[in-house]
mmCIF file of C-alpha atoms in Angstrom:
data_model
loop_
_atom_site.group_PDB
_atom_site.id
_atom_site.type_symbol
_atom_site.label_atom_id
_atom_site.label_comp_id
_atom_site.label_asym_id
_atom_site.label_seq_id
_atom_site.Cartn_x
_atom_site.Cartn_y
_atom_site.Cartn_z
ATOM 1 C CA MET A 1 -57.158 -123.361 -86.170
ATOM 2 C CA LYS A 2 -56.742 -122.490 -89.916
ATOM 3 C CA TYR A 3 -56.082 -124.905 -93.171
ATOM 4 C CA GLN A 4 -54.976 -124.049 -96.405
ATOM 5 C CA LYS A 5 -57.705 -124.202 -99.300
ATOM 6 C CA ASN A 6 -57.346 -124.143 -102.988
ATOM 7 C CA PHE A 7 -53.548 -125.438 -103.119
ATOM 8 C CA THR A 8 -51.584 -127.912 -105.003
ATOM 9 C CA VAL A 9 -50.192 -131.117 -103.149
ATOM 10 C CA THR A 10 -46.768 -131.913 -104.347
ATOM 11 C CA HIS A 11 -46.185 -134.698 -101.559
ATOM 12 C CA LYS A 12 -47.462 -136.856 -99.116
ATOM 13 C CA ALA A 13 -46.231 -135.042 -96.175
ATOM 14 C CA ALA A 14 -48.289 -131.701 -97.092
ATOM 15 C CA VAL A 15 -48.642 -128.713 -95.336
ATOM 16 C CA MET A 16 -52.285 -128.220 -94.462
ATOM 17 C CA HIS A 17 -51.855 -125.288 -92.038
ATOM 18 C CA ALA A 18 -52.002 -121.818 -93.170
ATOM 19 C CA ASP A 19 -51.887 -119.759 -90.256
ATOM 20 C CA PRO A 20 -49.122 -116.765 -90.718
ATOM 21 C CA ASN A 21 -48.774 -115.724 -87.013
ATOM 22 C CA ASN A 22 -47.402 -119.408 -86.178
ATOM 23 C CA PRO A 23 -46.038 -122.087 -87.707
ATOM 24 C CA ALA A 24 -47.227 -125.508 -88.610
ATOM 25 C CA ASN A 25 -46.649 -127.916 -86.032
ATOM 26 C CA LEU A 26 -46.543 -131.949 -86.737
ATOM 27 C CA ILE A 27 -47.925 -133.124 -83.188
ATOM 28 C CA ASN A 28 -50.873 -130.767 -83.788
ATOM 29 C CA GLU A 29 -51.534 -132.718 -86.982
ATOM 30 C CA ASP A 30 -51.051 -129.641 -89.286
ATOM 31 C CA VAL A 31 -49.170 -131.937 -91.373
ATOM 32 C CA CYS A 32 -50.541 -134.820 -93.874
ATOM 33 C CA LEU A 33 -48.802 -138.159 -91.499
ATOM 34 C CA PRO A 34 -47.171 -139.953 -91.801
ATOM 35 C CA ALA A 35 -44.304 -137.457 -92.334
ATOM 36 C CA VAL A 36 -40.015 -137.499 -91.590
ATOM 37 C CA ALA A 37 -38.540 -135.053 -89.551
ATOM 38 C CA ILE A 38 -34.995 -133.618 -88.793
ATOM 39 C CA LYS A 39 -34.304 -132.005 -85.269
ATOM 40 C CA ARG A 40 -32.384 -128.888 -86.216
ATOM 41 C CA ASN A 41 -30.415 -129.007 -82.995
ATOM 42 C CA SER A 42 -29.274 -132.261 -83.254
ATOM 43 C CA LEU A 43 -28.446 -131.653 -86.625
ATOM 44 C CA GLU A 44 -26.199 -128.922 -86.755
ATOM 45 C CA SER A 45 -24.337 -130.876 -83.363
ATOM 46 C CA ASN A 46 -24.119 -133.804 -85.634
ATOM 47 C CA ILE A 47 -22.175 -131.532 -88.335
ATOM 48 C CA ALA A 48 -19.862 -130.003 -85.799
ATOM 49 C CA TRP A 49 -18.934 -133.031 -83.843
ATOM 50 C CA MET A 50 -18.038 -134.993 -87.082
ATOM 51 C CA GLN A 51 -16.010 -131.867 -88.543
ATOM 52 C CA GLY A 52 -14.392 -131.633 -85.362
ATOM 53 C CA TYR A 53 -13.023 -135.057 -84.953
ATOM 54 C CA ALA A 54 -11.687 -135.033 -88.809
ATOM 55 C CA ASP A 55 -9.985 -131.766 -87.870
ATOM 56 C CA ALA A 56 -8.493 -133.344 -84.474
ATOM 57 C CA ARG A 57 -7.098 -135.969 -86.566
ATOM 58 C CA GLY A 58 -5.690 -133.803 -89.189
ATOM 59 C CA VAL A 59 -8.137 -135.581 -92.000
ATOM 60 C CA SER A 60 -9.863 -133.995 -94.707
ATOM 61 C CA LEU A 61 -13.720 -134.997 -94.635
ATOM 62 C CA ALA A 62 -15.517 -135.608 -97.536
ATOM 63 C CA PRO A 63 -19.279 -136.827 -96.249
ATOM 64 C CA HIS A 64 -20.729 -139.413 -98.360
ATOM 65 C CA GLY A 65 -24.241 -137.383 -99.939
ATOM 66 C CA LYS A 66 -25.956 -140.799 -100.608
ATOM 67 C CA THR A 67 -26.999 -140.808 -97.227
ATOM 68 C CA THR A 68 -29.291 -137.407 -97.492
ATOM 69 C CA MET A 69 -29.304 -136.935 -101.309
ATOM 70 C CA THR A 70 -30.158 -133.154 -99.913
ATOM 71 C CA PRO A 71 -28.650 -129.850 -101.189
ATOM 72 C CA TRP A 72 -29.593 -127.610 -98.022
ATOM 73 C CA ILE A 73 -27.404 -130.159 -95.849
ATOM 74 C CA PHE A 74 -24.519 -130.831 -98.418
ATOM 75 C CA GLN A 75 -24.466 -126.945 -98.066
ATOM 76 C CA ARG A 76 -24.211 -127.035 -94.331
ATOM 77 C CA GLN A 77 -21.600 -129.453 -94.267
ATOM 78 C CA VAL A 78 -19.355 -127.671 -96.679
ATOM 79 C CA ALA A 79 -19.772 -124.327 -94.537
ATOM 80 C CA GLN A 80 -18.594 -126.057 -91.585
ATOM 81 C CA GLY A 81 -15.446 -127.603 -92.901
ATOM 82 C CA ALA A 82 -16.264 -130.645 -95.169
ATOM 83 C CA TRP A 83 -13.682 -130.648 -97.905
ATOM 84 C CA ALA A 84 -15.799 -132.495 -100.619
ATOM 85 C CA ILE A 85 -19.324 -134.160 -101.021
ATOM 86 C CA GLY A 86 -18.830 -138.059 -101.666
ATOM 87 C CA VAL A 87 -21.328 -139.588 -104.288
ATOM 88 C CA GLY A 88 -22.045 -142.754 -105.766
ATOM 89 C CA SER A 89 -23.149 -142.236 -108.999
ATOM 90 C CA ALA A 90 -23.140 -139.763 -111.657
ATOM 91 C CA TRP A 91 -26.880 -138.461 -110.709
ATOM 92 C CA GLN A 92 -25.846 -137.756 -107.445
ATOM 93 C CA ALA A 93 -22.588 -136.193 -108.508
ATOM 94 C CA LYS A 94 -24.831 -133.513 -110.634
ATOM 95 C CA VAL A 95 -27.429 -132.672 -107.720
ATOM 96 C CA ALA A 96 -23.920 -131.927 -105.021
ATOM 97 C CA MET A 97 -22.169 -130.139 -108.215
ATOM 98 C CA ASP A 98 -25.545 -127.814 -108.729
ATOM 99 C CA ALA A 99 -25.723 -127.375 -104.804
ATOM 100 C CA GLY A 100 -22.080 -125.553 -105.333
ATOM 101 C CA VAL A 101 -19.947 -127.957 -103.281
ATOM 102 C CA PRO A 102 -16.139 -127.220 -104.011
ATOM 103 C CA ARG A 103 -15.342 -131.241 -105.176
ATOM 104 C CA VAL A 104 -16.892 -134.126 -105.568
ATOM 105 C CA LEU A 105 -15.743 -137.488 -104.534
ATOM 106 C CA MET A 106 -17.588 -140.105 -106.474
ATOM 107 C CA ALA A 107 -16.578 -143.257 -104.699
ATOM 108 C CA ASN A 108 -17.738 -145.533 -107.559
ATOM 109 C CA GLN A 109 -16.981 -146.577 -110.977
ATOM 110 C CA LEU A 110 -17.916 -144.172 -114.091
ATOM 111 C CA VAL A 111 -19.622 -146.490 -116.246
ATOM 112 C CA GLY A 112 -21.394 -146.393 -119.444
ATOM 113 C CA ARG A 113 -21.706 -143.465 -122.123
ATOM 114 C CA ALA A 114 -24.476 -141.823 -121.006
ATOM 115 C CA ASN A 115 -23.156 -141.317 -117.708
ATOM 116 C CA MET A 116 -19.521 -140.091 -119.387
ATOM 117 C CA GLN A 117 -21.731 -137.824 -120.813
ATOM 118 C CA LEU A 118 -23.169 -136.267 -117.856
ATOM 119 C CA ILE A 119 -20.493 -135.889 -116.431
ATOM 120 C CA ALA A 120 -18.338 -133.968 -119.186
ATOM 121 C CA GLU A 121 -21.636 -131.959 -119.254
ATOM 122 C CA LEU A 122 -21.061 -131.047 -115.834
ATOM 123 C CA LYS A 123 -17.068 -130.366 -116.196
ATOM 124 C CA THR A 124 -18.336 -127.679 -118.537
ATOM 125 C CA GLN A 125 -21.117 -126.403 -116.292
ATOM 126 C CA HIS A 126 -19.118 -126.194 -113.148
ATOM 127 C CA PRO A 127 -15.276 -125.407 -114.148
ATOM 128 C CA ASN A 128 -14.300 -124.484 -110.861
ATOM 129 C CA THR A 129 -15.856 -127.946 -108.980
ATOM 130 C CA VAL A 130 -13.099 -131.023 -108.959
ATOM 131 C CA PHE A 131 -14.380 -133.980 -109.769
ATOM 132 C CA PHE A 132 -12.962 -137.629 -108.780
ATOM 133 C CA CYS A 133 -14.544 -141.179 -109.580
ATOM 134 C CA CYS A 134 -12.670 -144.449 -109.284
ATOM 135 C CA ILE A 135 -11.381 -146.981 -111.946
ATOM 136 C CA ASP A 136 -10.143 -150.773 -111.137
ATOM 137 C CA SER A 137 -10.260 -152.299 -114.536
ATOM 138 C CA LEU A 138 -8.298 -151.387 -118.114
ATOM 139 C CA SER A 139 -11.703 -151.700 -119.771
ATOM 140 C CA ASN A 140 -12.999 -148.811 -118.029
ATOM 141 C CA ALA A 141 -9.739 -146.880 -117.821
ATOM 142 C CA GLN A 142 -9.631 -147.182 -121.520
ATOM 143 C CA ALA A 143 -13.293 -146.276 -122.572
ATOM 144 C CA LEU A 144 -13.025 -143.276 -120.027
ATOM 145 C CA SER A 145 -10.058 -142.607 -121.362
ATOM 146 C CA ALA A 146 -11.383 -142.574 -125.273
ATOM 147 C CA PHE A 147 -14.433 -140.291 -124.184
ATOM 148 C CA PHE A 148 -13.033 -137.643 -122.273
ATOM 149 C CA SER A 149 -9.666 -137.139 -124.625
ATOM 150 C CA GLN A 150 -12.194 -137.046 -127.286
ATOM 151 C CA HIS A 151 -14.128 -134.454 -125.403
ATOM 152 C CA GLY A 152 -11.239 -132.567 -125.099
ATOM 153 C CA GLN A 153 -11.442 -133.196 -120.949
ATOM 154 C CA THR A 154 -9.156 -134.822 -118.400
ATOM 155 C CA LEU A 155 -10.655 -136.725 -115.420
ATOM 156 C CA ASP A 156 -9.581 -137.009 -112.326
ATOM 157 C CA VAL A 157 -9.060 -140.624 -111.304
ATOM 158 C CA LEU A 158 -8.534 -142.948 -108.086
ATOM 159 C CA LEU A 159 -7.315 -146.647 -108.034
ATOM 160 C CA GLU A 160 -9.764 -148.614 -105.927
ATOM 161 C CA LEU A 161 -8.477 -151.415 -104.129
ATOM 162 C CA GLY A 162 -10.843 -153.873 -102.778
ATOM 163 C CA VAL A 163 -10.625 -157.479 -101.476
ATOM 164 C CA PRO A 164 -11.936 -160.959 -102.318
ATOM 165 C CA GLY A 165 -15.413 -161.230 -102.055
ATOM 166 C CA GLY A 166 -16.211 -157.587 -101.572
ATOM 167 C CA ARG A 167 -17.323 -154.892 -103.946
ATOM 168 C CA CYS A 168 -15.274 -152.814 -106.710
ATOM 169 C CA GLY A 169 -11.577 -152.770 -106.253
ATOM 170 C CA CYS A 170 -8.456 -154.418 -107.510
ATOM 171 C CA ARG A 171 -7.981 -158.102 -105.741
ATOM 172 C CA SER A 172 -4.693 -157.552 -104.919
ATOM 173 C CA VAL A 173 -1.984 -154.983 -104.801
ATOM 174 C CA VAL A 174 -0.034 -156.732 -107.599
ATOM 175 C CA GLN A 175 -3.168 -156.276 -109.808
ATOM 176 C CA ALA A 176 -3.607 -152.462 -108.741
ATOM 177 C CA LYS A 177 0.038 -151.721 -109.249
ATOM 178 C CA GLN A 178 0.157 -152.995 -112.668
ATOM 179 C CA LEU A 179 -3.513 -150.779 -113.452
ATOM 180 C CA ALA A 180 -1.773 -148.164 -111.924
ATOM 181 C CA HIS A 181 1.145 -147.496 -114.466
ATOM 182 C CA GLU A 182 -1.547 -148.238 -117.723
ATOM 183 C CA ILE A 183 -3.913 -145.322 -116.357
ATOM 184 C CA ALA A 184 -0.938 -143.201 -116.163
ATOM 185 C CA ALA A 185 -0.192 -143.864 -119.482
ATOM 186 C CA LEU A 186 -3.343 -143.042 -121.153
ATOM 187 C CA PRO A 187 -4.481 -139.626 -122.630
ATOM 188 C CA GLY A 188 -7.817 -137.809 -120.687
ATOM 189 C CA LEU A 189 -7.001 -139.612 -117.369
ATOM 190 C CA ARG A 190 -5.453 -137.790 -114.698
ATOM 191 C CA LEU A 191 -4.731 -140.481 -111.392
ATOM 192 C CA GLN A 192 -4.993 -138.793 -108.214
ATOM 193 C CA GLY A 193 -4.524 -141.289 -105.549
ATOM 194 C CA ILE A 194 -5.868 -144.787 -103.979
ATOM 195 C CA GLU A 195 -9.975 -145.558 -102.378
ATOM 196 C CA LEU A 196 -10.850 -148.004 -100.485
ATOM 197 C CA TYR A 197 -14.019 -149.057 -98.770
ATOM 198 C CA GLU A 198 -13.315 -151.238 -95.814
ATOM 199 C CA GLY A 199 -16.588 -151.750 -94.682
ATOM 200 C CA VAL A 200 -16.924 -154.767 -96.590
ATOM 201 C CA MET A 201 -14.674 -156.527 -94.320
ATOM 202 C CA HIS A 202 -17.030 -158.403 -91.661
ATOM 203 C CA GLY A 203 -16.453 -161.293 -88.771
ATOM 204 C CA ASP A 204 -14.797 -161.781 -85.834
ATOM 205 C CA ASN A 205 -11.571 -160.269 -86.628
ATOM 206 C CA ALA A 206 -12.911 -157.492 -88.875
ATOM 207 C CA GLN A 207 -11.084 -154.840 -87.227
ATOM 208 C CA GLN A 208 -7.541 -156.662 -87.960
ATOM 209 C CA LYS A 209 -8.548 -157.483 -91.678
ATOM 210 C CA ILE A 210 -9.016 -153.668 -91.983
ATOM 211 C CA GLU A 211 -5.951 -152.886 -90.357
ATOM 212 C CA GLN A 212 -3.811 -154.855 -92.359
ATOM 213 C CA PHE A 213 -6.064 -153.320 -95.892
ATOM 214 C CA LEU A 214 -5.237 -150.112 -94.761
ATOM 215 C CA ARG A 215 -1.634 -150.799 -94.080
ATOM 216 C CA ASP A 216 -1.340 -152.642 -97.472
ATOM 217 C CA ALA A 217 -3.073 -149.273 -98.944
ATOM 218 C CA ALA A 218 -0.562 -146.929 -97.658
ATOM 219 C CA GLY A 219 2.472 -149.484 -98.589
ATOM 220 C CA LEU A 220 0.603 -149.158 -102.455
ATOM 221 C CA LEU A 221 0.610 -145.620 -102.394
ATOM 222 C CA ARG A 222 4.095 -144.856 -101.210
ATOM 223 C CA GLU A 223 5.236 -147.382 -104.098
ATOM 224 C CA LEU A 224 3.333 -146.163 -106.914
ATOM 225 C CA HIS A 225 4.386 -142.226 -105.678
ATOM 226 C CA GLN A 226 8.021 -143.016 -105.716
ATOM 227 C CA GLN A 227 7.272 -144.364 -109.337
ATOM 228 C CA GLY A 228 5.853 -140.947 -110.135
ATOM 229 C CA VAL A 229 2.305 -142.447 -111.380
ATOM 230 C CA PHE A 230 0.580 -139.677 -109.598
ATOM 231 C CA SER A 231 -0.618 -136.687 -111.366
ATOM 232 C CA GLY A 232 -1.114 -133.478 -109.424
ATOM 233 C CA GLU A 233 0.148 -131.437 -106.362
ATOM 234 C CA GLU A 234 -1.290 -133.664 -103.945
ATOM 235 C CA THR A 235 -2.239 -137.328 -103.966
ATOM 236 C CA LEU A 236 -5.471 -138.578 -102.237
ATOM 237 C CA LEU A 237 -5.592 -141.448 -99.948
ATOM 238 C CA THR A 238 -9.402 -141.890 -99.008
ATOM 239 C CA GLY A 239 -11.370 -144.390 -96.852
ATOM 240 C CA ALA A 240 -13.807 -144.631 -94.248
ATOM 241 C CA GLY A 241 -17.335 -145.335 -94.027
ATOM 242 C CA SER A 242 -19.509 -144.535 -91.050
ATOM 243 C CA SER A 243 -18.710 -147.767 -88.747
ATOM 244 C CA TRP A 244 -14.676 -147.489 -88.952
ATOM 245 C CA TYR A 245 -13.058 -143.872 -89.410
ATOM 246 C CA ASP A 246 -11.693 -144.035 -86.212
ATOM 247 C CA VAL A 247 -9.551 -146.961 -87.221
ATOM 248 C CA VAL A 248 -8.945 -145.664 -90.741
ATOM 249 C CA CYS A 249 -7.523 -142.055 -89.216
ATOM 250 C CA SER A 250 -5.397 -144.248 -86.381
ATOM 251 C CA VAL A 251 -4.036 -146.379 -89.117
ATOM 252 C CA TRP A 252 -2.647 -144.080 -92.010
ATOM 253 C CA CYS A 253 -2.052 -141.368 -89.294
ATOM 254 C CA GLN A 254 0.545 -143.403 -88.026
ATOM 255 C CA GLU A 255 1.856 -144.657 -91.822
ATOM 256 C CA THR A 256 4.804 -142.785 -93.283
ATOM 257 C CA LEU A 257 3.171 -141.365 -96.439
ATOM 258 C CA PRO A 258 4.549 -138.331 -98.951
ATOM 259 C CA ALA A 259 4.278 -134.925 -97.528
ATOM 260 C CA ASN A 260 1.447 -133.872 -100.662
ATOM 261 C CA CYS A 261 -0.522 -136.801 -99.373
ATOM 262 C CA ARG A 262 -4.349 -135.490 -98.373
ATOM 263 C CA LEU A 263 -6.363 -138.455 -95.991
ATOM 264 C CA VAL A 264 -9.738 -138.160 -96.740
ATOM 265 C CA ILE A 265 -12.564 -140.100 -94.916
ATOM 266 C CA ARG A 266 -15.681 -140.261 -96.293
ATOM 267 C CA PRO A 267 -18.642 -141.077 -93.181
ATOM 268 C CA GLY A 268 -22.072 -140.236 -94.306
ATOM 269 C CA CYS A 269 -24.878 -141.397 -91.807
ATOM 270 C CA TYR A 270 -23.365 -139.433 -89.009
ATOM 271 C CA ILE A 271 -25.476 -136.378 -90.535
ATOM 272 C CA THR A 272 -28.726 -137.868 -88.642
ATOM 273 C CA HIS A 273 -27.220 -140.707 -87.032
ATOM 274 C CA ASP A 274 -29.991 -143.087 -85.515
ATOM 275 C CA GLN A 275 -30.966 -145.469 -82.622
ATOM 276 C CA GLY A 276 -30.037 -148.752 -84.045
ATOM 277 C CA ILE A 277 -26.967 -149.718 -85.807
ATOM 278 C CA TYR A 278 -24.891 -146.723 -85.923
ATOM 279 C CA GLN A 279 -25.878 -145.763 -82.669
ATOM 280 C CA ASP A 280 -23.917 -149.629 -82.345
ATOM 281 C CA ALA A 281 -21.129 -148.645 -84.268
ATOM 282 C CA GLN A 282 -20.471 -145.096 -82.840
ATOM 283 C CA ASN A 283 -20.469 -147.087 -79.149
ATOM 284 C CA ALA A 284 -17.801 -149.533 -80.624
ATOM 285 C CA VAL A 285 -15.622 -146.316 -81.905
ATOM 286 C CA LEU A 286 -15.995 -144.283 -78.455
ATOM 287 C CA ALA A 287 -14.534 -147.642 -76.794
ATOM 288 C CA ARG A 288 -11.933 -147.648 -79.486
ATOM 289 C CA ASP A 289 -10.859 -144.235 -79.674
ATOM 290 C CA SER A 290 -9.690 -141.202 -77.280
ATOM 291 C CA TYR A 291 -10.285 -139.002 -79.597
ATOM 292 C CA ALA A 292 -13.849 -138.833 -80.133
ATOM 293 C CA CYS A 293 -14.308 -139.260 -76.253
ATOM 294 C CA ASP A 294 -12.153 -136.281 -76.120
ATOM 295 C CA LEU A 295 -14.686 -134.274 -78.207
ATOM 296 C CA ALA A 296 -17.011 -131.966 -76.854
ATOM 297 C CA GLY A 297 -20.605 -133.166 -77.447
ATOM 298 C CA GLU A 298 -21.594 -136.172 -79.350
ATOM 299 C CA LEU A 299 -23.666 -137.788 -82.228
ATOM 300 C CA THR A 300 -27.199 -138.003 -81.508
ATOM 301 C CA SER A 301 -30.440 -138.966 -83.327
ATOM 302 C CA ALA A 302 -31.958 -136.264 -85.328
ATOM 303 C CA LEU A 303 -34.130 -138.089 -87.738
ATOM 304 C CA GLU A 304 -37.735 -139.312 -86.592
ATOM 305 C CA LEU A 305 -41.002 -140.537 -87.801
ATOM 306 C CA ILE A 306 -44.762 -138.914 -87.041
ATOM 307 C CA ALA A 307 -47.544 -141.012 -87.600
ATOM 308 C CA LEU A 308 -50.719 -141.989 -86.611
ATOM 309 C CA VAL A 309 -52.566 -144.999 -84.571
ATOM 310 C CA GLN A 310 -54.826 -145.815 -87.188
ATOM 311 C CA SER A 311 -56.645 -149.013 -85.674
ATOM 312 C CA VAL A 312 -56.611 -151.281 -82.401
ATOM 313 C CA PRO A 313 -58.330 -153.894 -83.796
ATOM 314 C CA GLU A 314 -57.812 -156.359 -80.492
ATOM 315 C CA PRO A 315 -56.049 -156.071 -77.232
ATOM 316 C CA GLY A 316 -52.859 -155.566 -77.843
ATOM 317 C CA ARG A 317 -51.948 -154.804 -81.243
ATOM 318 C CA VAL A 318 -51.812 -151.227 -82.541
ATOM 319 C CA ILE A 319 -52.041 -150.342 -86.225
ATOM 320 C CA VAL A 320 -50.063 -147.489 -86.958
ATOM 321 C CA ASN A 321 -50.196 -145.881 -91.076
ATOM 322 C CA PHE A 322 -46.661 -145.943 -91.887
ATOM 323 C CA GLY A 323 -45.281 -149.218 -93.882
ATOM 324 C CA LYS A 324 -42.065 -150.142 -96.167
ATOM 325 C CA ARG A 325 -42.863 -146.830 -98.458
ATOM 326 C CA ASP A 326 -42.084 -144.558 -95.606
ATOM 327 C CA ALA A 327 -39.183 -145.952 -93.315
ATOM 328 C CA ALA A 328 -36.045 -148.056 -93.126
ATOM 329 C CA PHE A 329 -36.654 -151.558 -92.150
ATOM 330 C CA ASP A 330 -33.471 -153.447 -93.147
ATOM 331 C CA ALA A 331 -31.212 -153.001 -90.113
ATOM 332 C CA GLY A 332 -34.268 -153.010 -87.583
ATOM 333 C CA LEU A 333 -37.793 -151.721 -87.451
ATOM 334 C CA PRO A 334 -38.105 -148.348 -86.702
ATOM 335 C CA GLN A 335 -39.535 -147.957 -82.465
ATOM 336 C CA PRO A 336 -41.540 -145.695 -80.983
ATOM 337 C CA ILE A 337 -39.955 -143.067 -79.081
ATOM 338 C CA ALA A 338 -42.930 -140.848 -77.783
ATOM 339 C CA HIS A 339 -46.792 -140.829 -77.671
ATOM 340 C CA TYR A 340 -49.049 -137.810 -77.983
ATOM 341 C CA ARG A 341 -53.037 -137.445 -78.002
ATOM 342 C CA SER A 342 -54.532 -133.925 -78.816
ATOM 343 C CA GLY A 343 -50.755 -132.670 -79.034
ATOM 344 C CA VAL A 344 -49.996 -133.336 -75.423
ATOM 345 C CA GLN A 345 -47.235 -135.791 -74.628
ATOM 346 C CA GLN A 346 -48.534 -139.203 -72.712
ATOM 347 C CA PRO A 347 -47.228 -140.398 -69.826
ATOM 348 C CA SER A 348 -47.680 -144.041 -71.146
ATOM 349 C CA GLY A 349 -44.185 -145.452 -71.367
ATOM 350 C CA VAL A 350 -43.542 -146.369 -74.807
ATOM 351 C CA GLN A 351 -41.375 -149.015 -74.135
ATOM 352 C CA HIS A 352 -44.208 -151.285 -73.789
ATOM 353 C CA LEU A 353 -44.618 -150.722 -77.192
ATOM 354 C CA THR A 354 -42.670 -152.587 -79.821
ATOM 355 C CA THR A 355 -43.187 -152.966 -83.713
ATOM 356 C CA GLN A 356 -42.828 -156.294 -84.531
ATOM 357 C CA GLY A 357 -43.866 -156.071 -88.272
ATOM 358 C CA ILE A 358 -44.181 -154.069 -91.096
ATOM 359 C CA MET A 359 -45.862 -154.037 -94.656
ATOM 360 C CA ASP A 360 -46.216 -151.242 -97.371
ATOM 361 C CA GLN A 361 -48.410 -149.221 -95.824
ATOM 362 C CA HIS A 362 -49.002 -150.748 -91.890
ATOM 363 C CA ALA A 363 -46.673 -151.019 -88.850
ATOM 364 C CA MET A 364 -48.018 -153.971 -86.303
ATOM 365 C CA LEU A 365 -47.288 -153.015 -83.126
ATOM 366 C CA SER A 366 -47.654 -155.185 -79.766
ATOM 367 C CA CYS A 367 -48.460 -153.978 -75.783
ATOM 368 C CA PRO A 368 -50.179 -155.223 -73.214
ATOM 369 C CA ALA A 369 -53.518 -155.347 -73.558
ATOM 370 C CA GLU A 370 -54.268 -152.335 -71.199
ATOM 371 C CA PHE A 371 -51.985 -150.142 -72.502
ATOM 372 C CA PRO A 372 -54.065 -146.711 -73.326
ATOM 373 C CA VAL A 373 -53.652 -146.210 -76.854
ATOM 374 C CA GLN A 374 -56.328 -145.286 -79.210
ATOM 375 C CA VAL A 375 -57.079 -144.274 -82.678
ATOM 376 C CA GLY A 376 -55.981 -141.432 -83.346
ATOM 377 C CA ASP A 377 -53.194 -141.044 -81.435
ATOM 378 C CA ILE A 378 -49.858 -139.806 -82.640
ATOM 379 C CA LEU A 379 -46.429 -141.815 -82.489
ATOM 380 C CA VAL A 380 -42.822 -140.805 -82.873
ATOM 381 C CA PHE A 381 -40.492 -143.295 -83.968
ATOM 382 C CA ALA A 382 -36.854 -143.248 -84.131
ATOM 383 C CA THR A 383 -35.148 -145.406 -87.313
ATOM 384 C CA SER A 384 -32.148 -147.539 -87.993
ATOM 385 C CA HIS A 385 -30.166 -146.894 -91.102
ATOM 386 C CA PRO A 386 -31.065 -143.212 -92.420
ATOM 387 C CA CYS A 387 -29.969 -143.747 -95.756
ATOM 388 C CA LEU A 388 -33.078 -146.001 -96.416
ATOM 389 C CA THR A 389 -35.629 -143.384 -94.815
ATOM 390 C CA PHE A 390 -34.126 -140.694 -96.522
ATOM 391 C CA ASP A 391 -34.715 -142.005 -99.893
ATOM 392 C CA LYS A 392 -38.294 -142.561 -99.590
ATOM 393 C CA TRP A 393 -39.326 -138.419 -99.131
ATOM 394 C CA LYS A 394 -39.495 -135.808 -101.648
ATOM 395 C CA THR A 395 -39.544 -133.737 -98.841
ATOM 396 C CA LEU A 396 -38.604 -133.644 -95.179
ATOM 397 C CA PHE A 397 -39.339 -131.111 -92.314
ATOM 398 C CA LEU A 398 -36.240 -129.282 -90.223
ATOM 399 C CA ILE A 399 -38.168 -129.066 -86.778
ATOM 400 C CA ASP A 400 -37.403 -127.273 -83.236
ATOM 401 C CA ASP A 401 -37.670 -129.401 -80.644
ATOM 402 C CA ASP A 402 -41.332 -128.707 -79.957
ATOM 403 C CA TYR A 403 -41.814 -129.996 -83.516
ATOM 404 C CA ASN A 404 -42.793 -126.722 -85.049
ATOM 405 C CA VAL A 405 -41.727 -126.752 -88.602
ATOM 406 C CA ILE A 406 -38.779 -124.157 -89.279
ATOM 407 C CA GLU A 407 -38.085 -125.017 -92.950
ATOM 408 C CA THR A 408 -38.924 -127.844 -95.943
ATOM 409 C CA ILE A 409 -35.732 -129.259 -96.964
ATOM 410 C CA GLU A 410 -36.001 -131.078 -100.484
ATOM 411 C CA THR A 411 -34.475 -134.690 -100.977
ATOM 412 C CA PHE A 412 -32.882 -135.414 -105.112
ATOM 413 C CA PHE A 413 -33.300 -139.079 -105.049
#
């Protein structure tokens, strides 16, 4: 085994392997653990599946880039047919625009002079990239109008429709109509359509509420289109996170909309999927939607956390060397899916290991007292809610199914 010498470590999962004839392997401890890896075959399959779904429904796909903040992934999504990349902030827009994506849809308000300045500079640096942001108040519209008109630029904006108790967005159709006309009269702004996010709606009758919300948005777009408040060759109607994209497509595709209306969905977590909340959400999609069932393949979990057993302090208790600094824990704790020792997978039955607690740098697992685990063993974990695992890593590893490192990819949170 050869190890690199006299090198600079720039991130916490440093590769310590320097054999040019063999790739580094995470299971063989060639990389400082814990580390997060993405399985290439699953990633490529997930990209193809969601693009295939959007194509089958006749809608455009603008994957939410905040999930990964990884230009390498943005570029592959666009190469496979994504119409745009969605973002949530001016910084995220910069990352996407610098990565060369053709359209950036900021599903959020652009607020603050410095953020406006950044977008103005990006519009100058990337004149062929189309940028959209959302508006839900006259005060924000006036501030944007003043700033961009003074800079000799026109900002493409979307009217955001929201719900009481939700996040941003006009709280009623009446309020949204009034704001749309006010935006249309302001210099420096070009109203291009309507944006919403249905994922804030919960409860036993969530689907019914979401469907009505979507119909209200479609009706609002029809009325505003007839009144001539939209600019541009096409009008956008966009929504859909990672849980209800099928319902968004089903409702809007049944609506009578202007001929120039482009429907855009914005799921993000499908890119690596998970074995937690988004597997549950996808099961619900498959139960509701024949289009999803008819597509070849399926979404599979591509993101894995590889970590070391660092202590077995008492029978039935195992301490592993990852924690809140390394993985999402807001929607279920990472759970082990494989067990290795000296590079060999163990037939020990990881279903008997359960993650029960997590601290900054430690995860506490329980198991039967006789479970055959020892210090130095490697455990592979599946996670829930990939967004909050991605944002804890500067560098991820793209791997094959044998945990060989194919490529290192950088995140930009």
